[in-house]
Amino acid sequence: MATHPSFSEIDYAQRPFILFWELTRACALACRHCRAVAQPQAHPDELSAAEALKLADDIVRLAPPMLVLTGGDPMMRRDIFEIIERAASQGQRVALSPAATPRLVNTDFARLRDAGVRSISLSLDGATQERHDAFRGVPHTFERTLEAARKAKEAGIELQINTTVAHSTLDQTDAFIELMKQIQPDVWSVFVLVPTGRATRDDLPGADELEALWNRLESLRRELPFAVKTTEGHHYRRTLLQAARRTGIPPKHLAKTRDGKGVMFISHVGEIQPSGFLPLTAGNVRHDDLGEVYRTHPLFTTLRNDDALGGKCGVCEYRHICGGSRARAYGMTGDMMACEPLCNYIPAALRKAPGHGSDAAATPTAD
């Protein structure tokens, strides 16, 4: 049985903390921000059932603390339960990221739990049915998401709710917070839009808007009955460290992961990539060793090199904790090592005048 190190123990140069496996791109929804540009039918070259089981074994040997089965909609794989059981039976922690469709709400969640699903993530990108269904492109998705969330909690499966932060959704921040208080997930994951797939630059939030959101979330997080994390919003960690210096209360958990650094992605056709939002390929599971690619391929080793970051990210005192979204840098500039386009922080090394605030200039410590 595989042994899986804790969050603080893992060496990101040796293995990822979290591995996302896109089982299929088939999906019944038509989300306007979909990075996968999901389609109604499966791709003809997606991994076969036999290849999927072999890959599950390979992932167990790599031993990432978390495996996330995603899509498309992973529930559209006929062998979804076999894949879950293959990994979970060998000690792998398995999470599921399905689409909120009739297929999901009609699934026996106890069966998912018994197969080995430890947590499930569902998306709410509008705080009302009208806003969410418009974002997802299919009517009744909002109510199905709420029903799936209830069923997951009843089955004892940990629940994460994912919410996309886009310019068009920022006006709902207060409503989202109230909705999360009602649902009471274990984790609320705030995803900052990346211009890839169907997502476009037109709906990106501004850097100042994000900074205001980070400060708002930081001020509320101790009062909320659930944890708050970000996806492709790494500069929220800097906000947490700045607050820790002011209050003397350090964050309980502070990840150092980003695309290719503690994060790995396998596409529906076996491509090995730094993340689902950074569509650069370092190999294929059909003929390459997962661990070898992660540890030695220049794409991954470059992404893990904090001192190779460009622009202000490269001199920022928070680069070892944050490092910015490599996916968004690539999506907006074509350079995966360019500075984070949606960050308004000025690193201490670049400030011409003193007195901008000692909390921001201080060098952060690790976890």
Short mmCIF file of C-alpha atoms in Angstrom, two decimals:
data_model
loop_
_atom_site.label_atom_id
_atom_site.label_comp_id
_atom_site.label_asym_id
_atom_site.label_seq_id
_atom_site.Cartn_x
_atom_site.Cartn_y
_atom_site.Cartn_z
CA MET A 1 0.00 0.00 0.00
CA ALA A 2 1.33 3.43 -0.89
CA THR A 3 2.32 5.87 1.82
CA HIS A 4 1.44 9.49 1.25
CA PRO A 5 3.36 12.30 2.93
CA SER A 6 1.58 15.14 4.65
CA PHE A 7 1.21 18.58 3.10
CA SER A 8 4.22 19.98 4.99
CA GLU A 9 6.51 17.01 4.37
CA ILE A 10 6.43 16.70 0.60
CA ASP A 11 9.44 17.67 -1.51
CA TYR A 12 7.99 19.36 -4.58
CA ALA A 13 11.16 18.59 -6.54
CA GLN A 14 10.41 14.86 -6.21
CA ARG A 15 6.66 14.51 -6.57
CA PRO A 16 3.53 16.62 -6.87
CA PHE A 17 1.32 17.33 -3.90
CA ILE A 18 -1.76 17.16 -6.10
CA LEU A 19 -2.28 15.38 -9.42
CA PHE A 20 -5.27 16.19 -11.62
CA TRP A 21 -6.34 13.47 -14.03
CA GLU A 22 -8.74 14.52 -16.77
CA LEU A 23 -10.55 11.23 -17.34
CA THR A 24 -12.52 12.54 -20.31
CA ARG A 25 -13.52 15.75 -22.03
CA ALA A 26 -17.07 14.53 -22.49
CA CYS A 27 -19.54 16.71 -20.58
CA ALA A 28 -23.22 17.62 -20.83
CA LEU A 29 -22.63 21.23 -19.75
CA ALA A 30 -21.42 24.15 -21.87
CA CYS A 31 -19.61 26.34 -19.34
CA ARG A 32 -18.44 29.61 -20.83
CA HIS A 33 -15.09 29.49 -19.00
CA CYS A 34 -14.30 25.78 -19.61
CA ARG A 35 -10.53 25.28 -19.91
CA ALA A 36 -11.13 21.87 -21.55
CA VAL A 37 -13.60 23.11 -24.19
CA ALA A 38 -15.60 20.03 -23.21
CA GLN A 39 -17.74 18.26 -25.80
CA PRO A 40 -20.85 16.05 -25.57
CA GLN A 41 -18.96 12.94 -26.71
CA ALA A 42 -15.70 11.35 -25.60
CA HIS A 43 -12.55 11.94 -27.66
CA PRO A 44 -11.77 8.85 -29.77
CA ASP A 45 -8.19 8.72 -28.48
CA GLU A 46 -8.87 9.08 -24.76
CA LEU A 47 -7.22 6.47 -22.54
CA SER A 48 -8.81 3.03 -22.75
CA ALA A 49 -10.09 1.16 -19.72
CA ALA A 50 -6.90 -0.91 -19.56
CA GLU A 51 -4.70 2.17 -19.95
CA ALA A 52 -6.66 3.95 -17.23
CA LEU A 53 -6.15 1.13 -14.73
CA LYS A 54 -2.43 1.01 -15.52
CA LEU A 55 -2.21 4.76 -15.05
CA ALA A 56 -3.99 4.46 -11.69
CA ASP A 57 -1.24 2.04 -10.62
CA ASP A 58 1.46 4.42 -11.87
CA ILE A 59 -0.08 7.30 -9.93
CA VAL A 60 -0.16 5.22 -6.75
CA ARG A 61 3.58 4.55 -7.18
CA LEU A 62 4.23 8.27 -7.61
CA ALA A 63 2.22 8.77 -4.39
CA PRO A 64 0.85 12.30 -4.61
CA PRO A 65 -1.06 13.08 -1.40
CA MET A 66 -4.11 13.96 -3.51
CA LEU A 67 -5.46 12.60 -6.80
CA VAL A 68 -8.32 14.59 -8.34
CA LEU A 69 -10.39 12.88 -11.03
CA THR A 70 -11.75 15.59 -13.26
CA GLY A 71 -12.95 16.27 -16.80
CA GLY A 72 -15.02 17.18 -18.76
CA ASP A 73 -17.27 15.19 -16.51
CA PRO A 74 -15.52 12.14 -15.00
CA MET A 75 -18.92 10.57 -14.33
CA MET A 76 -19.25 10.05 -18.09
CA ARG A 77 -16.53 7.40 -17.98
CA ARG A 78 -18.25 4.01 -17.81
CA ASP A 79 -15.34 2.68 -15.76
CA ILE A 80 -15.32 5.54 -13.24
CA PHE A 81 -15.95 3.29 -10.25
CA GLU A 82 -13.26 0.82 -11.34
CA ILE A 83 -10.74 3.65 -11.63
CA ILE A 84 -11.65 5.04 -8.21
CA GLU A 85 -11.45 1.62 -6.59
CA ARG A 86 -8.16 0.76 -8.30
CA ALA A 87 -6.43 3.82 -6.84
CA ALA A 88 -8.20 4.00 -3.48
CA SER A 89 -7.72 0.30 -2.70
CA GLN A 90 -3.96 0.88 -2.83
CA GLY A 91 -4.09 3.74 -0.35
CA GLN A 92 -4.39 6.68 -2.72
CA ARG A 93 -6.53 9.57 -1.51
CA VAL A 94 -9.06 10.23 -4.27
CA ALA A 95 -11.16 13.33 -4.91
CA LEU A 96 -13.80 13.76 -7.59
CA SER A 97 -14.67 16.88 -9.58
CA PRO A 98 -17.89 16.06 -11.50
CA ALA A 99 -20.36 18.19 -13.41
CA ALA A 100 -23.73 18.88 -11.77
CA THR A 101 -25.93 16.91 -14.14
CA PRO A 102 -28.83 14.46 -13.70
CA ARG A 103 -26.22 11.69 -14.00
CA LEU A 104 -24.53 12.97 -10.84
CA VAL A 105 -27.60 13.68 -8.71
CA ASN A 106 -28.96 10.23 -9.57
CA THR A 107 -25.71 8.58 -8.49
CA ASP A 108 -25.56 6.69 -5.20
CA PHE A 109 -23.19 8.88 -3.18
CA ALA A 110 -22.72 6.13 -0.62
CA ARG A 111 -21.36 4.00 -3.45
CA LEU A 112 -18.93 6.78 -4.36
CA ARG A 113 -17.81 6.93 -0.74
CA ASP A 114 -17.44 3.17 -0.47
CA ALA A 115 -15.48 3.05 -3.73
CA GLY A 116 -12.96 5.41 -2.15
CA VAL A 117 -13.97 9.01 -2.91
CA ARG A 118 -12.81 11.06 0.07
CA SER A 119 -13.85 14.47 -1.21
CA ILE A 120 -15.91 15.99 -3.99
CA SER A 121 -15.70 19.44 -5.55
CA LEU A 122 -18.70 21.14 -7.12
CA SER A 123 -18.82 24.49 -8.89
CA LEU A 124 -21.03 27.46 -8.12
CA ASP A 125 -20.24 30.40 -10.36
CA GLY A 126 -23.39 32.36 -9.69
CA ALA A 127 -24.96 33.05 -6.31
CA THR A 128 -28.45 32.70 -7.80
CA GLN A 129 -29.98 30.17 -10.16
CA GLU A 130 -30.25 32.72 -12.95
CA ARG A 131 -26.60 33.81 -12.74
CA HIS A 132 -25.16 30.33 -12.25
CA ASP A 133 -27.18 28.64 -14.99
CA ALA A 134 -26.24 31.39 -17.44
CA PHE A 135 -22.56 30.85 -16.60
CA ARG A 136 -22.83 27.07 -16.95
CA GLY A 137 -24.93 27.13 -20.10
CA VAL A 138 -27.59 24.61 -18.97
CA PRO A 139 -30.83 25.24 -17.01
CA HIS A 140 -31.30 23.77 -13.52
CA THR A 141 -27.55 23.35 -12.92
CA PHE A 142 -27.76 25.55 -9.80
CA GLU A 143 -30.38 23.40 -8.09
CA ARG A 144 -28.59 20.21 -9.10
CA THR A 145 -25.37 21.52 -7.59
CA LEU A 146 -27.12 22.23 -4.29
CA GLU A 147 -28.69 18.77 -4.35
CA ALA A 148 -25.35 17.11 -5.07
CA ALA A 149 -23.74 19.09 -2.24
CA ARG A 150 -26.42 17.92 0.17
CA LYS A 151 -26.02 14.29 -0.90
CA ALA A 152 -22.24 14.44 -0.57
CA LYS A 153 -22.50 15.76 2.97
CA GLU A 154 -25.11 13.16 3.90
CA ALA A 155 -22.78 10.43 2.62
CA GLY A 156 -19.90 11.75 4.70
CA ILE A 157 -17.85 12.90 1.71
CA GLU A 158 -15.83 16.08 2.23
CA LEU A 159 -17.26 18.93 0.18
CA GLN A 160 -15.42 21.66 -1.68
CA ILE A 161 -17.25 24.39 -3.57
CA ASN A 162 -15.37 26.07 -6.42
CA THR A 163 -16.25 29.59 -7.51
CA THR A 164 -14.80 31.42 -10.50
CA VAL A 165 -13.66 34.98 -9.91
CA ALA A 166 -14.22 36.92 -13.11
CA HIS A 167 -15.03 40.56 -13.74
CA SER A 168 -18.64 39.52 -14.31
CA THR A 169 -18.91 37.69 -10.97
CA LEU A 170 -17.20 40.12 -8.58
CA ASP A 171 -20.46 41.94 -7.86
CA GLN A 172 -21.73 38.74 -6.21
CA THR A 173 -19.00 38.42 -3.57
CA ASP A 174 -21.28 39.17 -0.62
CA ALA A 175 -23.99 36.87 -1.98
CA PHE A 176 -21.45 34.08 -2.51
CA ILE A 177 -20.26 34.37 1.09
CA GLU A 178 -23.82 34.14 2.38
CA LEU A 179 -24.52 31.17 0.10
CA MET A 180 -21.41 29.38 1.39
CA LYS A 181 -22.58 29.97 4.95
CA GLN A 182 -25.81 28.19 4.05
CA ILE A 183 -24.13 25.27 2.27
CA GLN A 184 -21.27 25.02 4.78
CA PRO A 185 -18.72 23.19 2.63
CA ASP A 186 -15.47 22.03 4.16
CA VAL A 187 -13.59 24.27 1.71
CA TRP A 188 -14.51 27.19 -0.50
CA SER A 189 -12.04 27.39 -3.38
CA VAL A 190 -11.87 30.73 -5.16
CA PHE A 191 -10.56 30.29 -8.71
CA VAL A 192 -9.18 33.32 -10.53
CA LEU A 193 -10.00 33.08 -14.22
CA VAL A 194 -7.21 32.05 -16.60
CA PRO A 195 -7.60 32.88 -20.32
CA THR A 196 -7.45 29.38 -21.75
CA GLY A 197 -10.02 27.13 -23.40
CA ARG A 198 -13.33 29.02 -23.61
CA ALA A 199 -12.26 31.65 -21.07
CA THR A 200 -11.24 34.98 -22.57
CA ARG A 201 -9.36 38.05 -21.40
CA ASP A 202 -12.54 40.11 -21.66
CA ASP A 203 -13.85 38.72 -18.37
CA LEU A 204 -10.64 38.85 -16.33
CA PRO A 205 -10.86 40.76 -13.04
CA GLY A 206 -8.52 43.69 -12.51
CA ALA A 207 -5.49 43.56 -10.24
CA ASP A 208 -7.01 46.16 -7.90
CA GLU A 209 -10.27 44.22 -7.79
CA LEU A 210 -8.39 41.07 -6.80
CA GLU A 211 -6.43 42.90 -4.13
CA ALA A 212 -9.68 44.13 -2.60
CA LEU A 213 -11.09 40.60 -2.71
CA TRP A 214 -7.98 39.12 -1.04
CA ASN A 215 -8.19 41.66 1.77
CA ARG A 216 -11.89 40.98 2.20
CA LEU A 217 -11.40 37.22 2.39
CA GLU A 218 -8.50 37.58 4.80
CA SER A 219 -10.54 39.78 7.12
CA LEU A 220 -13.43 37.28 7.16
CA ARG A 221 -11.67 33.92 7.12
CA ARG A 222 -11.51 33.38 10.90
CA GLU A 223 -15.24 34.02 11.21
CA LEU A 224 -16.29 31.67 8.42
CA PRO A 225 -17.37 28.09 9.24
CA PHE A 226 -15.30 26.72 6.35
CA ALA A 227 -11.76 27.02 5.01
CA VAL A 228 -10.96 29.39 2.16
CA LYS A 229 -8.35 28.59 -0.49
CA THR A 230 -7.53 29.94 -3.92
CA THR A 231 -6.77 28.35 -7.28
CA GLU A 232 -4.56 30.34 -9.67
CA GLY A 233 -4.76 33.09 -7.08
CA HIS A 234 -1.39 32.53 -5.45
CA HIS A 235 -0.95 36.14 -4.36
CA TYR A 236 -3.65 35.61 -1.72
CA ARG A 237 -0.85 33.90 0.25
CA ARG A 238 1.04 37.18 0.31
CA THR A 239 -2.05 38.86 1.77
CA LEU A 240 -2.17 36.19 4.49
CA LEU A 241 1.49 36.73 5.37
CA GLN A 242 1.07 40.49 5.47
CA ALA A 243 -1.88 40.04 7.83
CA ALA A 244 0.12 37.62 9.96
CA ARG A 245 2.78 40.25 10.52
CA ARG A 246 0.15 42.74 11.63
CA THR A 247 -1.72 40.37 13.94
CA GLY A 248 1.00 37.98 15.06
CA ILE A 249 -1.28 35.06 14.09
CA PRO A 250 0.28 32.93 11.34
CA PRO A 251 -1.87 31.09 8.80
CA LYS A 252 -2.59 27.48 9.75
CA HIS A 253 -1.65 26.14 6.34
CA LEU A 254 0.23 27.89 3.59
CA ALA A 255 0.82 26.05 0.33
CA LYS A 256 3.78 26.82 -1.89
CA THR A 257 2.33 25.05 -4.91
CA ARG A 258 1.73 26.44 -8.36
CA ASP A 259 1.64 25.11 -11.93
CA GLY A 260 4.38 22.47 -12.19
CA LYS A 261 5.54 23.02 -8.60
CA GLY A 262 3.65 20.48 -6.55
CA VAL A 263 0.98 20.34 -9.27
CA MET A 264 0.72 17.93 -12.19
CA PHE A 265 -1.98 17.30 -14.79
CA ILE A 266 -2.73 14.35 -17.07
CA SER A 267 -5.04 15.01 -20.01
CA HIS A 268 -7.74 12.75 -21.40
CA VAL A 269 -5.28 11.48 -24.03
CA GLY A 270 -2.43 11.00 -21.57
CA GLU A 271 -0.50 14.26 -22.01
CA ILE A 272 1.63 15.19 -18.99
CA GLN A 273 1.31 18.90 -18.23
CA PRO A 274 2.08 21.31 -15.35
CA SER A 275 -1.61 22.04 -14.81
CA GLY A 276 -4.89 21.98 -16.66
CA PHE A 277 -4.64 25.73 -17.20
CA LEU A 278 -1.11 25.65 -18.65
CA PRO A 279 -1.42 23.63 -21.88
CA LEU A 280 2.26 22.81 -22.39
CA THR A 281 3.17 19.13 -22.72
CA ALA A 282 6.24 17.39 -21.28
CA GLY A 283 5.39 13.81 -22.23
CA ASN A 284 2.66 11.22 -22.43
CA VAL A 285 1.76 8.48 -19.97
CA ARG A 286 1.52 6.00 -22.84
CA HIS A 287 5.30 6.00 -23.19
CA ASP A 288 6.83 8.18 -20.43
CA ASP A 289 7.35 7.62 -16.72
CA LEU A 290 5.29 10.05 -14.65
CA GLY A 291 7.83 10.54 -11.90
CA GLU A 292 10.74 10.93 -14.28
CA VAL A 293 8.92 13.58 -16.28
CA TYR A 294 7.94 15.49 -13.15
CA ARG A 295 11.43 15.37 -11.64
CA THR A 296 13.61 15.99 -14.68
CA HIS A 297 11.78 17.49 -17.65
CA PRO A 298 12.92 21.10 -18.30
CA LEU A 299 9.32 22.30 -18.41
CA PHE A 300 8.77 21.23 -14.81
CA THR A 301 12.23 22.09 -13.46
CA THR A 302 12.03 25.59 -14.93
CA LEU A 303 8.58 26.20 -13.45
CA ARG A 304 9.87 25.15 -10.02
CA ASN A 305 12.79 27.58 -10.16
CA ASP A 306 11.57 30.60 -8.20
CA ASP A 307 14.64 32.61 -9.19
CA ALA A 308 13.91 32.14 -12.90
CA LEU A 309 10.66 34.11 -12.64
CA GLY A 310 10.51 37.20 -14.81
CA GLY A 311 9.62 40.80 -14.10
CA LYS A 312 8.72 41.84 -10.59
CA CYS A 313 7.90 38.24 -9.60
CA GLY A 314 11.61 37.41 -9.97
CA VAL A 315 12.65 39.94 -7.32
CA CYS A 316 9.59 39.69 -5.09
CA GLU A 317 10.25 38.70 -1.49
CA TYR A 318 7.18 36.46 -1.66
CA ARG A 319 8.25 34.51 -4.75
CA HIS A 320 9.02 31.29 -2.84
CA ILE A 321 5.50 31.25 -1.35
CA CYS A 322 3.58 32.80 -4.23
CA GLY A 323 5.35 32.96 -7.57
CA GLY A 324 2.20 34.05 -9.38
CA SER A 325 0.05 32.09 -11.79
CA ARG A 326 2.30 30.63 -14.45
CA ALA A 327 -0.80 29.64 -16.41
CA ARG A 328 -2.18 33.18 -16.49
CA ALA A 329 1.25 34.60 -17.36
CA TYR A 330 1.40 32.21 -20.31
CA GLY A 331 -2.20 32.84 -21.33
CA MET A 332 -1.75 36.61 -21.36
CA THR A 333 1.85 37.02 -22.54
CA GLY A 334 2.92 33.74 -24.13
CA ASP A 335 5.72 33.49 -21.54
CA MET A 336 5.08 31.07 -18.69
CA MET A 337 7.77 32.75 -16.56
CA ALA A 338 6.49 36.31 -16.99
CA CYS A 339 5.26 38.17 -13.93
CA GLU A 340 1.73 37.62 -12.65
CA PRO A 341 -0.43 39.95 -14.79
CA LEU A 342 -3.12 40.45 -12.13
CA CYS A 343 -1.00 41.50 -9.16
CA ASN A 344 -0.60 45.13 -8.12
CA TYR A 345 1.97 44.52 -5.36
CA ILE A 346 5.30 46.33 -5.70
CA PRO A 347 8.15 44.21 -4.28
CA ALA A 348 10.42 45.85 -1.73
CA ALA A 349 13.35 45.62 -4.14
CA LEU A 350 11.54 47.85 -6.63
CA ARG A 351 10.26 50.55 -4.30
CA LYS A 352 12.02 53.85 -4.81
CA ALA A 353 10.64 55.57 -1.73
CA PRO A 354 10.73 54.07 1.79
CA GLY A 355 7.72 53.88 4.04
CA HIS A 356 5.30 51.92 1.88
CA GLY A 357 4.47 49.72 4.86
CA SER A 358 6.84 47.51 6.83
CA ASP A 359 4.49 44.53 6.70
CA ALA A 360 4.69 44.35 2.92
CA ALA A 361 8.45 44.75 2.80
CA ALA A 362 9.27 42.07 5.35
CA THR A 363 10.67 38.79 4.12
CA PRO A 364 8.18 35.99 4.75
CA THR A 365 8.98 32.70 6.39
CA ALA A 366 8.04 29.27 5.12
CA ASP A 367 5.12 27.17 6.31
#
